[in-house]
PDB file of N, CA and C in Angstrom:
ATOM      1  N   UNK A   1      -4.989   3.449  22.892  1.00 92.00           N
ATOM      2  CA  UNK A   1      -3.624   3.338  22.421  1.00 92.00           C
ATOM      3  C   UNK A   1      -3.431   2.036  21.617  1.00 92.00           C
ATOM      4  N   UNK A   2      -4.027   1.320  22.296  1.00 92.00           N
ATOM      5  CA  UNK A   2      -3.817  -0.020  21.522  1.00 92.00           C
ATOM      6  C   UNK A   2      -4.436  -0.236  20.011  1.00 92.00           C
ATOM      7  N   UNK A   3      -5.802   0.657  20.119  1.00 93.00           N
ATOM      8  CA  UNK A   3      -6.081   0.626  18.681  1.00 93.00           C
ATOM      9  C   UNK A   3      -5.551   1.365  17.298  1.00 93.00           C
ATOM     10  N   UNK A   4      -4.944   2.016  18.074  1.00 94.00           N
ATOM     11  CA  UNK A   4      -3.681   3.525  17.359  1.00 94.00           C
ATOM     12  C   UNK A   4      -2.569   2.391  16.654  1.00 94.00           C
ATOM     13  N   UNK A   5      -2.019   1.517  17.446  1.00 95.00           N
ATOM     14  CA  UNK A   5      -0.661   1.164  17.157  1.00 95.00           C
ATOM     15  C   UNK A   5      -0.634  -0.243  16.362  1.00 95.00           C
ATOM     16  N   UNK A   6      -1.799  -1.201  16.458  1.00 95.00           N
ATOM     17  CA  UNK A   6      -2.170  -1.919  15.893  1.00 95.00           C
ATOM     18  C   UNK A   6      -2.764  -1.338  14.346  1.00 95.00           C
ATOM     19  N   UNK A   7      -3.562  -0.576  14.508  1.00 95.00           N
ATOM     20  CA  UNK A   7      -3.950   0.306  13.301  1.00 95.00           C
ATOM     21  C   UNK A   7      -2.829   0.690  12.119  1.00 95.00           C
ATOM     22  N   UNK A   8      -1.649   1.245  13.323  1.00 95.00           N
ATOM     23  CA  UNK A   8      -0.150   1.978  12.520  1.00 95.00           C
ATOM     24  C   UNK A   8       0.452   0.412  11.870  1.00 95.00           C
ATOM     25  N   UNK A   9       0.471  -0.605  12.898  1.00 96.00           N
ATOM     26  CA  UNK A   9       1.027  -1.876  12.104  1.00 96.00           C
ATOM     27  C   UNK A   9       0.514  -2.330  10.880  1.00 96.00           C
ATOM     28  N   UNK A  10      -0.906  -2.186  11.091  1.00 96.00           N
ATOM     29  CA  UNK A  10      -1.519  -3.287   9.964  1.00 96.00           C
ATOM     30  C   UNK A  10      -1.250  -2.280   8.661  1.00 96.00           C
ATOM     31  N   UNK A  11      -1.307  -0.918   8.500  1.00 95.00           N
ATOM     32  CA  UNK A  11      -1.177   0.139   7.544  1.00 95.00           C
ATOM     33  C   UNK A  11       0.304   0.235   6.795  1.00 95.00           C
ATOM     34  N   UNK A  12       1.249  -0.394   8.145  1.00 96.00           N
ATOM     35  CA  UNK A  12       2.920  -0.548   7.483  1.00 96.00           C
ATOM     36  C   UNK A  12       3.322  -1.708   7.056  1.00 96.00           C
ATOM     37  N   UNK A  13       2.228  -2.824   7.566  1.00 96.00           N
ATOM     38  CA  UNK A  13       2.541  -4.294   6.871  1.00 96.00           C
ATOM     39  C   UNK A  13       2.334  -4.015   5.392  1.00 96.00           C
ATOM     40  N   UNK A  14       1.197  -3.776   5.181  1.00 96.00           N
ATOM     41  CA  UNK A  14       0.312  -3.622   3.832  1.00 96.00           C
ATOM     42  C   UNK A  14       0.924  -2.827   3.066  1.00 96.00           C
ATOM     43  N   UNK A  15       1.558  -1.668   3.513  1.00 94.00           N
ATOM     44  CA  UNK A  15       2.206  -0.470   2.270  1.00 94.00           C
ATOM     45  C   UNK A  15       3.899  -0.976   2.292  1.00 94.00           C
ATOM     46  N   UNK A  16       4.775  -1.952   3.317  1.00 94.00           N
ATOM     47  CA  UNK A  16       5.366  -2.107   3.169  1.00 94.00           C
ATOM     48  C   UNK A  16       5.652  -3.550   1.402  1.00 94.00           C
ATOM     49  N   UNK A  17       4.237  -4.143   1.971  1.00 95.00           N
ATOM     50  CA  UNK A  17       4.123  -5.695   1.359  1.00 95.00           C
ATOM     51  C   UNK A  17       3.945  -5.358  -0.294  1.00 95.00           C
ATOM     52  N   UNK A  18       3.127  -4.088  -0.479  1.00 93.00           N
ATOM     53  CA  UNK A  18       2.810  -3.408  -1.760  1.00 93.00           C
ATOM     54  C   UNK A  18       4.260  -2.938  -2.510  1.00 93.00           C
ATOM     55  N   UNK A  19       5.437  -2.182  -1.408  1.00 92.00           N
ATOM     56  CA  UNK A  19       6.308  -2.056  -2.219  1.00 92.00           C
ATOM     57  C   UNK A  19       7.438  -3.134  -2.659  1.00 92.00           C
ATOM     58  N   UNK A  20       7.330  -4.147  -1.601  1.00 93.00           N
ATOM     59  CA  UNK A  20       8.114  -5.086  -2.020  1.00 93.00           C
ATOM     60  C   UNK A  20       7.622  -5.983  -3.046  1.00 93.00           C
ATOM     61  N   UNK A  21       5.981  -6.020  -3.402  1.00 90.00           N
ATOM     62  CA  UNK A  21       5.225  -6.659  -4.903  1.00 90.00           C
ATOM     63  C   UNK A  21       6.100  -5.806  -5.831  1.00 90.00           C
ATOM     64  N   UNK A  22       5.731  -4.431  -5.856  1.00 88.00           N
ATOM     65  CA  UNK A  22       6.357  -3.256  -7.296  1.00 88.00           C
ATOM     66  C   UNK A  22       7.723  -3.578  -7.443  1.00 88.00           C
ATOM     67  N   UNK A  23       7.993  -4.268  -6.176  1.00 88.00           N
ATOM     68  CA  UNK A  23       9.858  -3.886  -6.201  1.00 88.00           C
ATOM     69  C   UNK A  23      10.364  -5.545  -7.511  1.00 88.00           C
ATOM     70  N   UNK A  24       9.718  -6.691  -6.460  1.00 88.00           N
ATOM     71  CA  UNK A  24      10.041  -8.122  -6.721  1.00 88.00           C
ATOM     72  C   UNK A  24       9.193  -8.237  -8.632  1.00 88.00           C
ATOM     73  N   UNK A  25       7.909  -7.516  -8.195  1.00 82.00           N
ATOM     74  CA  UNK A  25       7.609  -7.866 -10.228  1.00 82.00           C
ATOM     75  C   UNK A  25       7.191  -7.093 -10.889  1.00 82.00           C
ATOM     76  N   UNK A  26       8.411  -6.937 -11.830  1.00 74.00           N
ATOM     77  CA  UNK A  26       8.504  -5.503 -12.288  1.00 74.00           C
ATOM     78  C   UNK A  26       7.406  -6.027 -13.915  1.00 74.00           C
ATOM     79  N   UNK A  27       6.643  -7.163 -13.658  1.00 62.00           N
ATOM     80  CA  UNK A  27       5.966  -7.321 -14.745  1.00 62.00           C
ATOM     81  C   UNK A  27       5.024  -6.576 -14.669  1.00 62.00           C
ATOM     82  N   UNK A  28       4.347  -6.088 -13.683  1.00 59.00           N
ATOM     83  CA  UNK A  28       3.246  -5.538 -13.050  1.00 59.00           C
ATOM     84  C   UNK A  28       3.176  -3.843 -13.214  1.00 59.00           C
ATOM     85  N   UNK A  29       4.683  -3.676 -13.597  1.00 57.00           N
ATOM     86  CA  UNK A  29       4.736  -1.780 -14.202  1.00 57.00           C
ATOM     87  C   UNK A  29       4.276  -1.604 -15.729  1.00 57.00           C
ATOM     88  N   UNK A  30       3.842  -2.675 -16.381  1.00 67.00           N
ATOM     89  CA  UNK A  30       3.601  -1.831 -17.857  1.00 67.00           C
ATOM     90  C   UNK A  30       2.522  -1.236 -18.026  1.00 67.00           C
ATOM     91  N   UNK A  31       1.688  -1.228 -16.983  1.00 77.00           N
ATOM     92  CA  UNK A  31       0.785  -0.998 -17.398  1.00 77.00           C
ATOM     93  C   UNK A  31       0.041  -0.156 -16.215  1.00 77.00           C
ATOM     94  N   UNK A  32      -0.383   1.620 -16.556  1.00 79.00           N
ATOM     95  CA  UNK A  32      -0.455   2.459 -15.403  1.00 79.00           C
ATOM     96  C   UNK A  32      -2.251   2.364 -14.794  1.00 79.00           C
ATOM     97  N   UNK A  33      -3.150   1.884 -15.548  1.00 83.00           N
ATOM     98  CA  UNK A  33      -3.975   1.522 -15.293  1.00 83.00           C
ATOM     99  C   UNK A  33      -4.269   0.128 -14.229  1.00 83.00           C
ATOM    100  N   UNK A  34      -3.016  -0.929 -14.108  1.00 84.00           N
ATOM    101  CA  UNK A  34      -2.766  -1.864 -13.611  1.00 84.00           C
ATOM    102  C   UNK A  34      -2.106  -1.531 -12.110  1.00 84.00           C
ATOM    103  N   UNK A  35      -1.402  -0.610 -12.283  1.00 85.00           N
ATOM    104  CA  UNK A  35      -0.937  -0.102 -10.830  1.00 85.00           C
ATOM    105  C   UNK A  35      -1.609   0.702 -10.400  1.00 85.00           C
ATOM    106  N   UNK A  36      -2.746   1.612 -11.060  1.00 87.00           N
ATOM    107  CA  UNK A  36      -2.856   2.326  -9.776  1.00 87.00           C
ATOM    108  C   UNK A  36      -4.348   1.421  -9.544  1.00 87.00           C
ATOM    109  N   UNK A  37      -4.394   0.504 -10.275  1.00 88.00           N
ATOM    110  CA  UNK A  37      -5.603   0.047  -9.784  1.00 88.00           C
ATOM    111  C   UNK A  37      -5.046  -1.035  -8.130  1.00 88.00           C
ATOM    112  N   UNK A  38      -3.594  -1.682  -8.414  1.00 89.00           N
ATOM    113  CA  UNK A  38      -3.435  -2.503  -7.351  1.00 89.00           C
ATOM    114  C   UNK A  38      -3.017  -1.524  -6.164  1.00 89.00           C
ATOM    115  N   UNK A  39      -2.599  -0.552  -6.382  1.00 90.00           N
ATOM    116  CA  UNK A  39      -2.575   0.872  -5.382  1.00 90.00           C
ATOM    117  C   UNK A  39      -3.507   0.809  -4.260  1.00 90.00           C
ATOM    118  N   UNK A  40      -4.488   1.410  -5.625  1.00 92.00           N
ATOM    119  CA  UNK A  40      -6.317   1.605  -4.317  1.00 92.00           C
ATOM    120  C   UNK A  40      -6.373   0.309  -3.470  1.00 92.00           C
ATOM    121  N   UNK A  41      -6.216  -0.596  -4.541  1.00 94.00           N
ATOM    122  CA  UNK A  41      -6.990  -2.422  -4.218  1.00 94.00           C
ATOM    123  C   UNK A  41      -6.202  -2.565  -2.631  1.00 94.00           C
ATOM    124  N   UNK A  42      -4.870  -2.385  -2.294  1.00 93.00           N
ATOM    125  CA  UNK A  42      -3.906  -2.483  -1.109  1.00 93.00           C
ATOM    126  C   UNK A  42      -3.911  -1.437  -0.192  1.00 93.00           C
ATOM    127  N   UNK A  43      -4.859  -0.395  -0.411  1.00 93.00           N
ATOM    128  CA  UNK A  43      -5.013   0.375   0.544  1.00 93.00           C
ATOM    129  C   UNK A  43      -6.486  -0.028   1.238  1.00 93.00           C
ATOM    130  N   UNK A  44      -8.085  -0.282   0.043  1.00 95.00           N
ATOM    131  CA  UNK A  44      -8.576  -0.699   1.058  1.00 95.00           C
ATOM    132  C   UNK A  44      -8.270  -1.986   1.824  1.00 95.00           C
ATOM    133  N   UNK A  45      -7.489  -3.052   0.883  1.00 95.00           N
ATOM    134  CA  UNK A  45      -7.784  -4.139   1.855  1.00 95.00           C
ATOM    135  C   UNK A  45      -7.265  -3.964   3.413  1.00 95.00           C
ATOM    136  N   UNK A  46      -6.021  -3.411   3.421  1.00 95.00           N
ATOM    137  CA  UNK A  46      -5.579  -2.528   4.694  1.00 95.00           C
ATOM    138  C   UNK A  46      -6.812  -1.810   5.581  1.00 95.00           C
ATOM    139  N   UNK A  47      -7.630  -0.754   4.673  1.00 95.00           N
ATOM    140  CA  UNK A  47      -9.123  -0.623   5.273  1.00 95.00           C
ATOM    141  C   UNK A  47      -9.392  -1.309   5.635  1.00 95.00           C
ATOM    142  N   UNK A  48     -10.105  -2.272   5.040  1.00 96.00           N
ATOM    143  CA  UNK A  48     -11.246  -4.005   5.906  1.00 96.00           C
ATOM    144  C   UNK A  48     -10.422  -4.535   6.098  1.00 96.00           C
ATOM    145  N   UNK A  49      -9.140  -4.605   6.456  1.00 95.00           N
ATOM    146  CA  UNK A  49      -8.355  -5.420   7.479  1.00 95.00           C
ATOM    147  C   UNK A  49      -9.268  -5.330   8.863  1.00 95.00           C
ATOM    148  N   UNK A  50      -8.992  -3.892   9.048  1.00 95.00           N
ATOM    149  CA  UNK A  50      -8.945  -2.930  10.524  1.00 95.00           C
ATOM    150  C   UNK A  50     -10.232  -3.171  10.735  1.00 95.00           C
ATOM    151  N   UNK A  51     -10.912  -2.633   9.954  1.00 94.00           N
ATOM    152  CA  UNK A  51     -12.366  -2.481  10.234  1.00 94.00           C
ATOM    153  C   UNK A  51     -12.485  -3.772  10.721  1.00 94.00           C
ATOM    154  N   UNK A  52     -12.609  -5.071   9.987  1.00 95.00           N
ATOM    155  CA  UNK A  52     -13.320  -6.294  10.183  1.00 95.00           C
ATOM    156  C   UNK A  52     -12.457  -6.647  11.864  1.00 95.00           C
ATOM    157  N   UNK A  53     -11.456  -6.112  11.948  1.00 95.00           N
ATOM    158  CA  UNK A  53     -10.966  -6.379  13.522  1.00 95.00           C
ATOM    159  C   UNK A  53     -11.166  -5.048  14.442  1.00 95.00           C
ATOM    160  N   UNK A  54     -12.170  -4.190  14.024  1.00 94.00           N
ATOM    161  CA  UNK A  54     -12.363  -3.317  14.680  1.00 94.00           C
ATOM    162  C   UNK A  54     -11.466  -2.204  15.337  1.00 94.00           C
ATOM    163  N   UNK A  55     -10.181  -1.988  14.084  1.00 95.00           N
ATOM    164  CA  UNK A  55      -9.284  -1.220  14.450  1.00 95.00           C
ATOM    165  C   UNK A  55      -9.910  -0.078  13.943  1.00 95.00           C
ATOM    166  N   UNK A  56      -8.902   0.810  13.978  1.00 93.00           N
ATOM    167  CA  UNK A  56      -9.468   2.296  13.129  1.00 93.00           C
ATOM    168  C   UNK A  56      -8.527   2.035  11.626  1.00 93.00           C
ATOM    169  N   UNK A  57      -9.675   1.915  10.417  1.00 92.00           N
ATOM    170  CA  UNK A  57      -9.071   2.078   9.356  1.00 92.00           C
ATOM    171  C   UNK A  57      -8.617   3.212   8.754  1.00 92.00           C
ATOM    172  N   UNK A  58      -8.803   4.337   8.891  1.00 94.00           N
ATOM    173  CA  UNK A  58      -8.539   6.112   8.613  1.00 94.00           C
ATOM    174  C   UNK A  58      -6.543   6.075   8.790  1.00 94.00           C
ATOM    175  N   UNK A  59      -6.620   5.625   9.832  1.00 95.00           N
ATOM    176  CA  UNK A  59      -5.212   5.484  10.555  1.00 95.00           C
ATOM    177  C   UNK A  59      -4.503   4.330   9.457  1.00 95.00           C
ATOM    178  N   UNK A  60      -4.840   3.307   9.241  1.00 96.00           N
ATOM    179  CA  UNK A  60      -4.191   2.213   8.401  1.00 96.00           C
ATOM    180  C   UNK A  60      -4.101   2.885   7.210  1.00 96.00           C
ATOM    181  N   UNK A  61      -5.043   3.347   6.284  1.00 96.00           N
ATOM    182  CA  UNK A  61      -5.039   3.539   5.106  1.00 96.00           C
ATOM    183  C   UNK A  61      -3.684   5.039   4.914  1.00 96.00           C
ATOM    184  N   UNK A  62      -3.787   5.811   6.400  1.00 95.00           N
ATOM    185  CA  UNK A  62      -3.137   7.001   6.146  1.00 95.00           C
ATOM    186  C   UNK A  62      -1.944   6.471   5.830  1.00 95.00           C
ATOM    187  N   UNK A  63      -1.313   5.491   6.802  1.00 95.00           N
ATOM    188  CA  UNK A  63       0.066   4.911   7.125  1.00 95.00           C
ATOM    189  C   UNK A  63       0.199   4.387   6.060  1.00 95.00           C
ATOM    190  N   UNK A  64      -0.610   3.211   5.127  1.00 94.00           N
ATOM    191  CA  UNK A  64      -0.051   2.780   4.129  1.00 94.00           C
ATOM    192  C   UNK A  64       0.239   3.900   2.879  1.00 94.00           C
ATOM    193  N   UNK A  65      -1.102   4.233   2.704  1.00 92.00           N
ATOM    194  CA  UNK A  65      -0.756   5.486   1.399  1.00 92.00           C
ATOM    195  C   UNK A  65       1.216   6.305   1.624  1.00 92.00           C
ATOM    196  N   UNK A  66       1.579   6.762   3.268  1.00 94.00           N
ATOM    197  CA  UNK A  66       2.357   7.637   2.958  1.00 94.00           C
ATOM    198  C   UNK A  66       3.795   6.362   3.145  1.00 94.00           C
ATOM    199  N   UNK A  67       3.893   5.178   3.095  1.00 93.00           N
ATOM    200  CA  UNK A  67       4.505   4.086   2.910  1.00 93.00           C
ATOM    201  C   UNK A  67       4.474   3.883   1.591  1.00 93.00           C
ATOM    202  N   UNK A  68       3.468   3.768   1.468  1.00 90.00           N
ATOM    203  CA  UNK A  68       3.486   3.724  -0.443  1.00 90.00           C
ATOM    204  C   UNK A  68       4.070   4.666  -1.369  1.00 90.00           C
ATOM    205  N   UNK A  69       3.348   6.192  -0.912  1.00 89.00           N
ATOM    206  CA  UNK A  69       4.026   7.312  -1.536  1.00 89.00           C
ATOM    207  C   UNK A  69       5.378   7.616  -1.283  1.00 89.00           C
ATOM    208  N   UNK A  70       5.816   7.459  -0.539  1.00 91.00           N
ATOM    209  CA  UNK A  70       7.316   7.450  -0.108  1.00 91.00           C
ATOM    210  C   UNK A  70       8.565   5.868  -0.745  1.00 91.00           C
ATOM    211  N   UNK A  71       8.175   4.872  -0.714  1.00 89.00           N
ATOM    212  CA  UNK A  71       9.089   3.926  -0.863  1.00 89.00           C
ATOM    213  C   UNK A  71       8.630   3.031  -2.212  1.00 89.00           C
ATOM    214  N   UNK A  72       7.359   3.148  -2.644  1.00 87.00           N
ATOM    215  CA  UNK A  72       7.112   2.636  -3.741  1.00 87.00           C
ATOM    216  C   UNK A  72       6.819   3.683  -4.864  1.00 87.00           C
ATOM    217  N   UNK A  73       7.291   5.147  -4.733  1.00 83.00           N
ATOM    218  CA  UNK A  73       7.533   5.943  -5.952  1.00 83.00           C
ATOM    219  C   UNK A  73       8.207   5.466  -7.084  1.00 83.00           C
ATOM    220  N   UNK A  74      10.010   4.671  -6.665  1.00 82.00           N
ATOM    221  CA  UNK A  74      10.551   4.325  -7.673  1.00 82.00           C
ATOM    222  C   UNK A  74      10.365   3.232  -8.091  1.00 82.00           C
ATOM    223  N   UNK A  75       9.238   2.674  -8.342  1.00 83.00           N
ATOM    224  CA  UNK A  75       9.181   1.065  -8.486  1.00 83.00           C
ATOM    225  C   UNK A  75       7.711   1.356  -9.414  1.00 83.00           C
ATOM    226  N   UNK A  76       7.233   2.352  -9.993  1.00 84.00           N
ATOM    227  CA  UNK A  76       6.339   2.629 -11.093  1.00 84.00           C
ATOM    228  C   UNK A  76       7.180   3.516 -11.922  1.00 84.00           C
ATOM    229  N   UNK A  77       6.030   3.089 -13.330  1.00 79.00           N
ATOM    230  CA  UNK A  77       6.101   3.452 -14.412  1.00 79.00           C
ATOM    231  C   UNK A  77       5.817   5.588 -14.270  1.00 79.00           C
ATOM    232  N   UNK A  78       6.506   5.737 -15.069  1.00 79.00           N
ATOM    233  CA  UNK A  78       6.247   7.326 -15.489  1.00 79.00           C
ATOM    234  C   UNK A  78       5.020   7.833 -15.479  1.00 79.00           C
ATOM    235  N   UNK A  79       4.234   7.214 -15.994  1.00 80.00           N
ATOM    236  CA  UNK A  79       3.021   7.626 -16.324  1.00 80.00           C
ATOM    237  C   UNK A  79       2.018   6.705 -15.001  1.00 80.00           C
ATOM    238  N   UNK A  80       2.718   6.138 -14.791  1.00 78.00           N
ATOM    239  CA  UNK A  80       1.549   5.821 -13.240  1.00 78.00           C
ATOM    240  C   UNK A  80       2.184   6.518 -12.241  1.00 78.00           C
ATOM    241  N   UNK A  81       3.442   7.156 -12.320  1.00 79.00           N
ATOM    242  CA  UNK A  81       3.245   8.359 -11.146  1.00 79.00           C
ATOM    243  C   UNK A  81       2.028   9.477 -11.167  1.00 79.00           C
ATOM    244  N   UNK A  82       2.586   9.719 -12.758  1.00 81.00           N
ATOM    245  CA  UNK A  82       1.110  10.745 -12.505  1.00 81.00           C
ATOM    246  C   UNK A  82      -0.348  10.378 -12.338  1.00 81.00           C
ATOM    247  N   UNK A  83      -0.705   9.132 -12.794  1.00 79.00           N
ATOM    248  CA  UNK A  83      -2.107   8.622 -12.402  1.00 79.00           C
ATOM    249  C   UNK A  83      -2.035   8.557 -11.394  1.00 79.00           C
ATOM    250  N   UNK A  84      -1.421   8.028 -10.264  1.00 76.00           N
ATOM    251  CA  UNK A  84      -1.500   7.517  -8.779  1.00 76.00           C
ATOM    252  C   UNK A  84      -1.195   8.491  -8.048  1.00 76.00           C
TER     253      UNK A  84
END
């Protein structure tokens, strides 16, 4: 249990921290190659968060991706919705 819920934290820190970057600098939307690259980049580090503390990363990465997909939709560009 403990590795479940620690796992769920570190996955909602990270996808929360990603949408408040898209939200706070909107310099960072011109460019859709630029977001979905910082996309991936904030999901694994969320991965080797866990891992390197021996959580389950599967669980982090799920939680951030559907944190991300959900609250940082409106905070990209048009065309990096559809890339990402």
């Amino acid at each position: 249990m403990e590795v479940f819920i620690v796992s769920l934290l570190i996955g909602t820190a990270i996808g929360l921290f990603t949408t408040w970057l898209f939200k706070t600098f909107r310099f960072l939307t011109h460019s859709c190659v630029l977001e979905t690259g910082i996309i991936i980049y904030m999901a694994m580090i969320s991965f080797a968060i866990c891992e390197i503390l021996h959580f389950s990363g599967v669980i982090s990465v799920l939680v951030a991706g559907i944190l991300m997909a959900h609250y940082n939709f409106y905070n990209i560009s048009p065309i990096g919705k559809v890339s990402s």
